Amino acid sequence: MHLLNLGILAHVDAGKTSLTERLLHSAGVIDEIGSVDDGNTRTDTLALERQRGITIKSAVVSFPVDDVTVNLIDTPGHPDFIAEVERVLGVLDGAVLVVSAVEGVQPQTRILMRTLQRLRIPTLLFVNKIDRRGARYDDLLPAISERLRAAVVPMGSVEGLGTRQAGFLPGLGPTAPAVLAEHDDELLAAYVENTVSYDLLRTALAAQTRQALVHPVYFGSAITGAGVDALITGIKELLPAAEGDPQGPLSGSVFKVERGLAGEKTAYARMFSGTLRTRDRITFGDAGEEGKVTSVSVFDHGTDIECDAVPAGRIGRLRGLGGIKVGDSIGVRRKAVEHFFAPPTLETVVVPGPDADRRALHLALTQLAEQDPLIGLRHDEVRQETAVSLYGEVQKEVIQATLADEFGVHVTFRETTPLCIERPVGTGAAVEFNKKDPNPFLATVGLRVEPGPVGSGVRFGLEVELGAMPYAFFKAVEDTVRETLGQGLHGWRVTDCAVTMTHSGYSPRQSHAHQGFDKSMSSTGADFRGVTPLVLVEALRRAGSQVYEPMHRFRVEAPADTLGALLPVLAALRAVPQTTQTHGSLCVLEGEVPAAQVHGLERQLPGLTRGEGEWESAFDHYALVAHGTVPERARIDHNPLNRKEYLLNVTRRVA
């Protein structure tokens, strides 16, 4: 039996979950189609998903198509939950990208399609809602091709557009030979000689779809079922089956983790190689942690069933691995973890309610972060505060509701602020010598900080010989450097820099006669971890640092006669239009805007453009904060910027 791990992706409200229900019904897995409005769909299992009518967490269901078993993964459509989509992309064999025939290509559609193309994931397009008033066909096809920058092949035509009786008539459109001939010399020759056969077209279509060179387009309605049978045929015939050697070395990837009522973890994993069996002891994660799998299940006919093994190509639910996290590799790592979308650019502080248990809140937030690694937590022990990083206001509302519904903890939030970064301005160096005042640590550490290329992150290097002291001490310095750079001179993460160790030294192991190791006379890793922050921040202070704020690239399409009202608002919110194009009565502005202003602009746009404006934005780069007060972020470490305070906290005495 062939396997296919298929993702369903779309912009919000395109009908993605409804299509999932229709596919399960057409395959005979369910007898009655669930409704998003009624909150009884198979994949939206969270109470919050059913209340809001949106998908928040990815869900897996399975259905058969003849001899093919399809594991279908329903993903969130709202851009605030893009991290959930990111984790799924790495386990897919193919995808169906859903577009609304009424709203057409939306900003989220473009973002998803760009990522699918970059990863070369074979993708079918399904244009949903052809039964709705306002549905489009003739002008939508060229718009899809142009806005998605994709080679598309219509797989049929529509009759009764915009009515309840709308239907899809399968059949390759007249543009198919020209589109397919661009990537096939044999087909091109036949096209020129006017000898193209249907079999040659279908063969070329299947081959090019599996290489992600072209994207077949189906039209239909998830509500009425129009076009869904044709889509199912396309899924079976045009998308590639899962690959993997069940006899090979064990290799898999965890894309989802959930907890049961008793707190036990269940990991969703795609196996790429080998076979994972119940009671196997496996390694997982970057640290190579070991664990024993107590039970496994796989997906079949709309549900998961207990089994003895998960072979290569399948998705399984694994239990018994207490330390496993989202993004962990199982066994042999296939490739380095890659982020397809920008990280969160906003942050807010969680404010517990008057009766909230702070320990329960801390545990709840930690569990949420386990399920979503891009929800970064930042605990401030001094102020007893926790900040979370996020993508937008909807995500904040969902976190608030989840804490209340699932954990019984009621919270509010402070105002959302942008997550800035710091970069060094110049070069700075500092050193602390062993056994020389005012250094109370038995360690010599010298560091030089200098700027690096934009996007280079943090690079650590040595100008001292690796054999000059035990390797564990060098490792302690490097790890502490990376940790300390999480908070720069202004409290923001320092990046795009090179840190070089220029001096090293230690006190060898000392012991008294007939006695054991004398810690007061011998260097330990704690000495190097203690002195490194002092040296690093002094070097950074001498180098200087500047704060950069996240900037979004925006595209706004609005009636040309509304520009008079729109432009002053853009200027007031520091949005800078860089290009302006006019298409008939519409005007398209593209430019950049601070991430902190995006939510405000999204809220004001409908009123400024009579409800006709379309906004699209995504993180693009960090820009120097050149106006106003430089934003500061409260520190949550022992504050090495204040030597006296730092030594008091770390050594419990003042040097």
XYZ file of C-alpha atoms in Angstrom:
655
model
C 0.000 0.000 0.000
C 1.293 3.451 -0.925
C 1.422 6.276 1.629
C 1.008 10.020 1.100
C 1.451 12.664 3.794
C -0.644 15.565 2.541
C -0.938 19.065 3.965
C -4.004 21.286 3.548
C -2.963 24.949 3.620
C -4.833 28.188 3.010
C -5.527 31.705 4.141
C -8.066 32.072 6.933
C -11.714 31.347 5.972
C -10.840 29.803 2.596
C -12.684 26.638 3.602
C -9.739 24.437 4.456
C -11.324 22.530 7.342
C -14.585 22.165 5.407
C -12.604 20.636 2.533
C -11.008 18.194 4.973
C -14.488 17.124 6.130
C -15.643 16.692 2.521
C -12.578 14.582 1.647
C -13.213 12.283 4.616
C -16.880 11.966 3.653
C -16.099 11.242 -0.007
C -13.619 8.555 1.061
C -16.258 6.907 3.251
C -14.472 7.603 6.536
C -17.314 9.666 8.063
C -21.060 9.366 7.483
C -21.935 12.986 8.209
C -19.990 16.114 7.294
C -19.097 18.313 10.249
C -19.530 22.071 10.190
C -17.047 24.700 11.325
C -19.961 26.906 12.397
C -21.495 24.088 14.451
C -18.113 23.159 15.966
C -18.309 19.432 15.142
C -15.483 18.900 12.650
C -13.034 16.016 13.009
C -9.849 18.094 12.987
C -10.834 21.126 15.106
C -10.838 19.200 18.378
C -9.881 21.995 20.775
C -12.808 23.707 22.507
C -11.306 27.063 21.574
C -11.148 26.080 17.896
C -14.815 25.175 17.936
C -15.795 28.380 19.725
C -13.899 30.625 17.340
C -14.372 28.630 14.160
C -10.650 28.730 13.307
C -7.904 26.116 13.264
C -5.218 26.781 15.881
C -3.338 23.468 16.068
C -2.480 21.130 13.220
C -4.416 17.854 13.228
C -3.916 14.538 11.428
C -6.621 12.335 9.938
C -6.350 9.490 7.460
C -8.420 8.252 4.543
C -7.941 5.676 1.770
C -8.006 6.370 -1.965
C -7.974 2.950 -3.632
C -4.511 1.563 -2.768
C -3.198 4.856 -1.357
C -3.449 5.760 2.341
C -3.482 9.533 2.737
C -2.430 11.068 6.049
C -4.061 14.477 5.801
C -2.748 17.295 8.002
C -5.107 20.243 8.511
C -3.129 23.391 9.374
C -4.095 26.832 10.742
C -4.896 29.571 8.242
C -4.471 32.644 10.425
C -1.005 34.240 10.069
C -0.610 34.456 13.867
C -0.243 30.645 13.893
C 2.289 30.402 11.071
C 4.674 28.537 13.409
C 2.220 25.632 13.484
C 2.342 25.507 9.669
C 6.140 25.690 9.674
C 6.522 22.484 11.656
C 4.221 20.592 9.307
C 6.020 21.571 6.090
C 9.035 19.439 6.880
C 7.012 16.196 6.964
C 4.904 16.601 3.803
C 5.062 14.673 0.535
C 2.566 16.996 -1.125
C 0.105 19.800 -0.419
C -3.255 21.211 -1.412
C -3.370 25.007 -1.278
C -6.953 26.255 -0.950
C -8.001 29.575 -2.490
C -11.427 31.182 -2.161
C -13.209 31.824 -5.480
C -14.748 34.919 -3.858
C -11.801 36.545 -2.050
C -9.159 35.243 -4.446
C -5.447 35.248 -3.632
C -4.865 36.679 -0.158
C -1.595 37.786 1.497
C -1.319 34.531 3.449
C -1.814 32.564 0.221
C 1.215 34.272 -1.313
C 3.375 33.621 1.746
C 2.430 29.938 1.813
C 2.947 29.455 -1.926
C 6.384 31.080 -1.854
C 7.417 28.687 0.909
C 5.991 25.611 -0.831
C 7.871 26.561 -3.998
C 11.110 27.179 -2.108
C 10.862 23.744 -0.500
C 9.786 22.209 -3.838
C 6.761 20.531 -2.265
C 4.408 19.260 -5.015
C 1.235 21.327 -4.682
C -2.299 21.186 -6.103
C -4.536 24.258 -5.971
C -8.206 23.956 -5.044
C -10.347 27.028 -5.697
C -13.193 26.665 -3.211
C -16.631 28.307 -2.892
C -17.624 28.319 -6.577
C -21.228 28.061 -5.318
C -21.042 31.437 -3.542
C -22.336 34.700 -4.943
C -19.395 36.713 -6.240
C -17.343 33.637 -7.165
C -14.910 34.179 -10.063
C -13.372 31.898 -12.659
C -12.147 33.526 -15.899
C -10.305 36.450 -14.296
C -9.209 34.415 -11.258
C -6.951 31.999 -13.150
C -4.606 34.691 -14.529
C -4.695 36.426 -11.135
C -3.586 33.195 -9.429
C -0.754 32.724 -11.907
C 0.383 36.342 -11.622
C 0.061 36.895 -7.878
C 1.450 33.492 -6.899
C 4.116 33.623 -9.625
C 3.341 30.008 -10.432
C 2.841 27.942 -13.584
C -0.741 26.719 -13.264
C -2.650 24.132 -15.304
C -6.474 24.335 -15.174
C -7.886 20.851 -14.690
C -11.372 21.648 -15.936
C -14.063 24.310 -16.280
C -16.968 25.559 -14.161
C -20.669 25.661 -14.945
C -23.359 27.466 -12.955
C -20.749 29.707 -11.271
C -22.052 31.518 -8.196
C -25.102 29.282 -7.742
C -25.924 26.320 -5.542
C -25.868 24.155 -8.686
C -22.299 25.147 -9.600
C -20.314 22.192 -10.910
C -16.815 21.301 -12.109
C -16.270 19.663 -15.503
C -12.895 17.803 -15.478
C -10.626 18.092 -18.501
C -7.285 19.666 -19.316
C -7.694 23.275 -20.426
C -6.408 24.610 -23.761
C -3.438 26.325 -22.063
C -2.059 23.044 -20.651
C 0.182 22.083 -23.634
C 1.888 25.487 -23.707
C 2.514 25.534 -19.943
C 3.835 21.958 -19.822
C 5.973 22.325 -22.963
C 8.127 24.928 -21.206
C 9.674 22.158 -19.059
C 9.611 19.195 -21.495
C 11.588 19.119 -24.762
C 9.711 16.081 -26.108
C 6.374 17.739 -25.450
C 7.642 21.011 -26.918
C 8.568 19.254 -30.181
C 5.154 17.580 -30.338
C 3.476 20.906 -29.543
C 5.300 22.645 -32.405
C 4.393 19.787 -34.773
C 0.782 19.744 -33.492
C 1.028 16.047 -32.543
C 0.387 16.328 -28.803
C -1.553 13.340 -27.441
C -3.606 13.190 -24.248
C -1.378 10.429 -22.802
C 1.737 12.535 -23.411
C 0.088 15.489 -21.670
C -0.942 13.426 -18.621
C 2.521 11.886 -18.321
C 4.175 15.308 -18.483
C 1.639 16.749 -16.037
C 2.292 14.050 -13.437
C 6.078 14.313 -13.786
C 6.159 18.103 -13.593
C 3.693 18.255 -10.697
C 5.859 15.862 -8.681
C 8.862 18.092 -9.382
C 6.850 21.159 -8.244
C 7.342 22.783 -11.654
C 3.626 23.216 -12.351
C 0.531 23.338 -10.174
C -2.774 21.783 -11.330
C -5.825 23.926 -10.435
C -9.172 22.401 -9.480
C -12.376 24.358 -8.866
C -15.172 23.231 -6.578
C -17.101 23.602 -3.366
C -16.370 21.865 -0.087
C -19.984 22.471 0.978
C -21.716 20.913 -2.060
C -18.938 18.487 -2.980
C -18.493 19.881 -6.501
C -15.010 19.184 -7.871
C -13.904 17.166 -4.822
C -13.898 13.803 -6.632
C -11.671 15.301 -9.321
C -9.357 16.646 -6.621
C -9.145 13.211 -4.979
C -8.196 11.700 -8.339
C -5.488 14.359 -8.694
C -4.166 13.614 -5.203
C -3.864 9.938 -6.099
C -2.417 10.300 -9.610
C -0.310 13.471 -9.475
C 1.298 13.650 -6.029
C 4.287 11.458 -5.092
C 4.066 8.629 -2.583
C 6.043 8.760 0.652
C 9.569 7.438 0.383
C 11.799 5.769 2.939
C 13.588 2.494 3.644
C 11.934 0.591 6.525
C 15.171 -1.376 6.928
C 17.409 1.710 7.073
C 18.780 3.564 10.110
C 16.071 5.042 12.346
C 15.308 8.664 11.436
C 12.223 10.770 12.121
C 11.010 14.253 13.009
C 8.564 15.440 15.685
C 6.145 18.118 14.441
C 3.589 18.195 17.242
C 3.465 17.426 20.979
C 0.335 17.337 23.095
C -0.334 16.498 26.743
C -3.011 14.258 28.168
C -5.159 14.914 31.241
C -2.482 13.434 33.499
C 0.272 15.530 31.899
C 1.701 12.671 29.824
C 3.200 13.614 26.459
C 2.220 12.281 23.057
C 4.547 13.090 20.161
C 3.473 13.158 16.513
C 6.397 12.053 14.355
C 7.008 11.375 10.660
C 9.422 8.527 10.090
C 11.760 9.013 7.126
C 13.841 5.866 7.537
C 13.852 2.672 9.571
C 11.020 1.272 11.684
C 10.177 2.418 15.204
C 8.675 -0.281 17.429
C 6.968 -0.379 20.797
C 9.453 -0.768 23.676
C 12.340 0.479 21.533
C 14.903 2.635 23.315
C 15.666 5.581 21.049
C 17.679 8.784 21.077
C 16.075 12.125 20.318
C 16.839 15.843 20.420
C 20.065 17.785 20.062
C 21.465 16.406 23.319
C 20.871 12.799 22.280
C 18.507 12.114 25.177
C 17.366 8.508 25.500
C 13.856 7.255 26.095
C 11.690 4.157 25.810
C 8.627 4.172 23.587
C 5.811 2.626 25.613
C 3.177 2.570 22.852
C 2.650 3.729 19.285
C -0.325 4.249 16.997
C -0.741 5.133 13.337
C -3.531 6.832 11.419
C -5.977 4.792 9.373
C -9.569 5.359 8.163
C -10.044 8.627 10.016
C -8.676 7.566 13.384
C -5.498 6.391 15.044
C -5.091 2.702 15.840
C -2.683 1.026 18.236
C 0.037 -0.966 16.499
C 3.444 -2.481 17.119
C 5.544 -0.360 14.753
C 5.744 2.820 12.666
C 7.650 2.127 9.418
C 9.362 4.706 7.207
C 6.891 6.986 5.445
C 4.198 6.852 8.128
C 3.144 9.318 10.806
C 2.849 7.875 14.289
C 1.785 8.953 17.756
C 4.480 8.026 20.264
C 4.086 7.802 24.037
C 6.560 7.379 26.839
C 9.131 10.013 25.812
C 8.837 12.509 28.663
C 11.562 14.892 27.515
C 10.636 15.091 23.827
C 9.929 18.491 22.241
C 8.549 19.863 18.995
C 11.295 19.932 16.357
C 13.298 17.066 17.892
C 14.850 14.537 15.559
C 14.452 10.845 16.337
C 17.524 8.706 15.723
C 19.676 10.069 12.887
C 19.065 13.748 12.112
C 18.125 14.254 8.446
C 19.169 17.888 8.237
C 19.597 20.975 10.355
C 16.396 22.551 11.662
C 15.343 25.205 9.170
C 12.947 28.046 9.805
C 10.783 28.799 6.787
C 9.060 31.850 8.265
C 10.312 34.864 10.206
C 10.414 34.539 14.021
C 7.946 36.495 16.182
C 8.641 40.231 16.261
C 6.363 41.212 19.155
C 6.421 40.682 22.895
C 3.982 41.172 25.762
C 4.123 40.694 29.525
C 1.632 38.291 31.100
C -0.217 39.861 34.048
C -1.763 37.233 36.372
C -5.247 37.883 37.700
C -5.787 38.717 41.387
C -6.506 35.081 42.297
C -4.032 33.465 39.893
C -1.519 30.943 41.229
C 1.870 32.114 39.902
C 3.352 28.629 40.032
C 0.417 27.231 38.071
C 0.810 30.071 35.557
C 4.512 29.345 35.156
C 3.821 25.635 34.582
C 1.026 26.388 32.103
C 3.165 28.802 30.067
C 6.033 26.309 30.050
C 3.738 23.612 28.665
C 2.422 25.977 25.974
C 6.001 26.798 24.979
C 6.761 23.070 24.718
C 3.979 22.734 22.146
C 5.002 25.895 20.291
C 8.769 26.622 20.452
C 8.284 30.041 18.827
C 6.327 31.169 21.892
C 9.528 32.316 23.567
C 9.250 32.704 27.346
C 11.317 35.223 29.286
C 11.122 34.928 33.073
C 12.144 37.891 35.225
C 12.756 36.504 38.708
C 13.385 39.945 40.218
C 10.076 41.442 39.058
C 8.250 38.100 39.086
C 7.128 38.665 35.491
C 6.951 36.500 32.377
C 7.029 37.869 28.843
C 5.956 35.886 25.779
C 6.940 36.511 22.168
C 4.200 36.262 19.565
C 3.100 37.088 16.032
C -0.032 39.140 16.634
C -3.031 40.114 18.713
C -5.139 37.075 17.803
C -2.424 34.779 19.127
C -2.420 36.779 22.363
C -6.190 36.313 22.717
C -5.824 32.576 22.086
C -3.100 32.239 24.737
C -5.338 34.087 27.194
C -8.323 31.839 26.454
C -6.196 28.662 26.548
C -4.780 29.533 29.969
C -8.300 30.111 31.282
C -10.018 27.110 29.671
C -7.339 24.420 29.944
C -5.384 25.494 33.029
C -7.892 27.562 35.010
C -5.494 30.528 35.145
C -6.894 33.960 34.298
C -4.498 36.568 32.939
C -4.374 39.854 31.084
C -1.517 41.351 29.065
C 0.379 44.570 28.926
C 0.681 46.520 25.713
C 2.399 44.610 22.919
C 5.879 45.934 22.125
C 8.316 45.122 19.299
C 11.197 42.704 19.862
C 14.325 44.659 18.985
C 17.921 43.505 18.588
C 21.320 45.071 19.219
C 24.366 45.101 16.960
C 27.910 46.236 17.900
C 29.021 49.560 16.424
C 32.781 49.067 16.538
C 35.432 46.831 18.094
C 35.979 46.517 21.822
C 38.176 44.299 23.981
C 38.529 43.523 27.672
C 40.362 41.040 29.873
C 40.320 39.835 33.486
C 43.437 38.097 34.823
C 43.563 35.198 37.238
C 44.605 36.123 40.808
C 44.713 39.842 40.025
C 42.364 42.302 41.658
C 39.570 43.103 41.128
C 38.930 39.623 39.629
C 37.605 37.259 42.351
C 37.455 34.290 39.963
C 40.274 31.801 39.387
C 40.232 32.321 35.620
C 41.827 34.474 32.943
C 39.477 35.460 30.128
C 40.046 38.029 27.405
C 37.444 38.734 24.733
C 37.178 40.938 21.671
C 33.819 41.915 20.187
C 33.480 43.222 16.640
C 30.629 43.651 14.144
C 29.766 40.846 11.733
C 27.788 40.770 8.479
C 24.045 41.281 8.752
C 22.383 37.913 9.264
C 25.563 36.172 10.444
C 24.348 35.661 14.016
C 27.030 35.126 16.672
C 30.395 33.627 15.763
C 32.836 32.520 18.463
C 36.529 32.010 17.756
C 39.884 31.525 19.500
C 43.178 33.387 19.296
C 44.614 31.213 22.066
C 45.702 27.605 21.675
C 42.989 25.056 22.339
C 45.415 23.026 24.434
C 46.268 25.955 26.733
C 43.733 24.736 29.294
C 41.112 21.980 29.628
C 38.534 21.962 26.846
C 35.684 22.147 29.372
C 36.824 25.661 30.330
C 36.768 26.836 26.696
C 33.298 25.349 26.351
C 32.157 27.129 29.508
C 33.358 30.453 28.056
C 31.659 29.923 24.685
C 28.362 28.820 26.226
C 28.385 31.786 28.619
C 29.203 34.209 25.790
C 26.176 33.054 23.821
C 23.950 33.187 26.886
C 25.158 36.647 27.923
C 24.582 38.068 24.441
C 20.892 37.418 25.013
C 20.914 40.810 26.756
C 23.049 43.642 25.452
C 23.737 47.133 26.758
C 20.078 48.062 26.245
C 18.700 44.660 27.252
C 18.054 43.293 23.738
C 19.580 40.212 22.102
C 22.969 41.000 20.523
C 23.551 39.468 17.116
C 25.584 39.821 13.916
C 28.891 39.919 15.741
C 32.135 37.989 16.173
C 33.485 37.262 19.648
C 37.100 36.143 19.875
C 38.839 34.775 22.983
C 42.173 36.575 23.201
C 43.458 35.525 26.660
C 43.120 32.366 28.721
C 44.546 30.996 31.921
C 43.618 28.880 34.918
C 44.873 27.502 38.211
C 45.687 23.778 37.904
C 44.108 21.278 40.240
C 45.531 21.639 43.759
C 45.261 19.266 46.695
C 46.767 19.081 50.177
C 48.645 16.076 51.469
C 46.328 13.250 52.485
C 43.356 15.454 51.567
C 41.115 15.822 48.572
C 40.739 18.442 45.885
C 41.066 22.043 47.143
C 38.425 24.011 45.283
C 39.608 27.349 46.704
C 42.973 26.966 44.942
C 41.846 25.317 41.675
C 39.910 26.679 38.721
C 36.484 25.236 37.957
C 33.962 25.779 35.200
C 32.052 28.066 37.581
C 35.019 30.494 37.610
C 34.906 30.836 33.834
C 31.124 31.114 33.787
C 31.354 33.793 36.457
C 34.013 36.048 34.930
C 32.972 35.798 31.267
C 29.871 38.079 31.529
C 31.977 40.825 33.155
C 34.594 40.660 30.390
C 32.042 40.431 27.585
C 29.860 43.375 28.613
C 32.949 45.527 29.157
C 34.175 44.662 25.662
C 30.697 45.379 24.321
C 30.572 48.678 26.203
C 33.842 49.732 24.569
C 32.566 48.626 21.162
C 29.221 50.326 21.636
C 25.921 48.928 20.405
C 22.896 50.233 18.556
C 19.289 49.103 18.789
C 17.416 47.946 15.681
C 13.645 47.519 15.464
C 11.802 44.933 13.302
C 10.434 46.274 10.024
C 7.715 44.753 7.858
C 7.500 44.957 4.105
C 3.947 45.995 3.287
C 1.709 46.017 0.242
C -1.604 47.840 0.326
C -4.117 47.815 -2.512
C -6.838 50.441 -2.250
C -9.105 52.652 -4.405
C -7.045 55.485 -5.846
C -9.476 58.099 -4.563
C -8.802 57.039 -0.943
C -5.082 57.845 -1.042
C -5.742 61.346 0.300
C -6.986 59.827 3.566
C -4.584 56.880 3.614
C -1.203 58.552 3.058
C -1.272 60.892 6.111
C -2.102 57.929 8.371
C 0.749 55.896 6.883
C 3.124 58.805 7.486
C 1.939 59.277 11.083
C 2.659 55.606 11.803
C 6.133 55.844 10.209
C 5.193 53.746 7.178
C 7.316 54.690 4.168
C 5.779 53.960 0.749
C 8.562 53.212 -1.736
C 6.664 52.314 -4.910
C 3.256 53.374 -6.193
C 1.408 51.781 -9.107
C -2.031 52.521 -10.493
C -4.183 49.831 -12.130
C -7.375 51.462 -13.319
C -9.248 52.679 -10.255
C -6.936 50.818 -7.875
C -3.616 51.959 -6.459
C -0.926 49.652 -5.061
C 1.554 50.996 -2.503
C 4.596 49.008 -1.371
C 7.052 50.033 1.301
C 8.176 49.355 4.860
C 6.626 49.976 8.254
C 7.738 49.302 11.858
C 6.326 46.013 13.140
C 4.870 47.849 16.141
C 2.538 49.815 13.848
C 1.197 46.949 11.731
C -1.744 46.056 13.966
C -2.857 49.688 14.150
C -2.739 50.032 10.381
C -4.691 46.819 9.854
C -7.448 48.121 12.125
C -7.662 51.531 10.457
C -7.461 50.381 6.834
C -11.140 49.387 6.343
C -12.372 52.777 7.540
C -9.860 54.663 5.397
C -10.631 52.699 2.207
C -14.409 52.135 2.466
C -13.730 48.503 3.312
C -12.068 47.918 -0.062
C -8.411 48.070 1.002
C -6.269 44.923 1.078
C -3.271 44.801 3.413
C -0.319 42.406 3.209
C 2.795 42.552 5.360
C 5.580 40.293 6.549
C 8.814 40.735 8.461
C 11.599 41.953 6.191
C 14.577 43.305 8.158
C 15.748 45.203 11.228
C 16.285 48.970 10.944
C 18.286 51.272 13.214
C 16.151 53.141 15.735
C 17.056 56.628 14.595
C 14.215 58.702 16.064
C 12.930 59.195 19.566
C 14.120 57.460 22.712
C 16.135 54.277 22.248
C 13.930 51.445 23.596
C 15.298 49.708 26.688
C 14.449 46.236 27.929
C 14.581 45.250 31.602
C 17.361 42.803 32.405
C 16.622 39.392 33.892
C 20.215 38.307 34.641
C 22.627 39.289 37.446
C 23.367 42.529 35.562
C 27.072 42.382 34.683
C 26.752 46.038 33.594
C 26.912 46.852 37.330
C 30.018 45.109 38.619
C 29.223 45.568 42.292
C 25.670 44.262 41.932
C 26.828 41.375 39.752
C 29.538 40.195 42.171
C 27.163 40.517 45.079
C 24.685 38.248 43.329
C 27.192 35.767 41.911
C 29.829 35.456 44.639
C 27.843 36.848 47.568
C 30.702 39.225 48.327
C 32.038 42.480 46.882
C 35.450 42.288 45.266
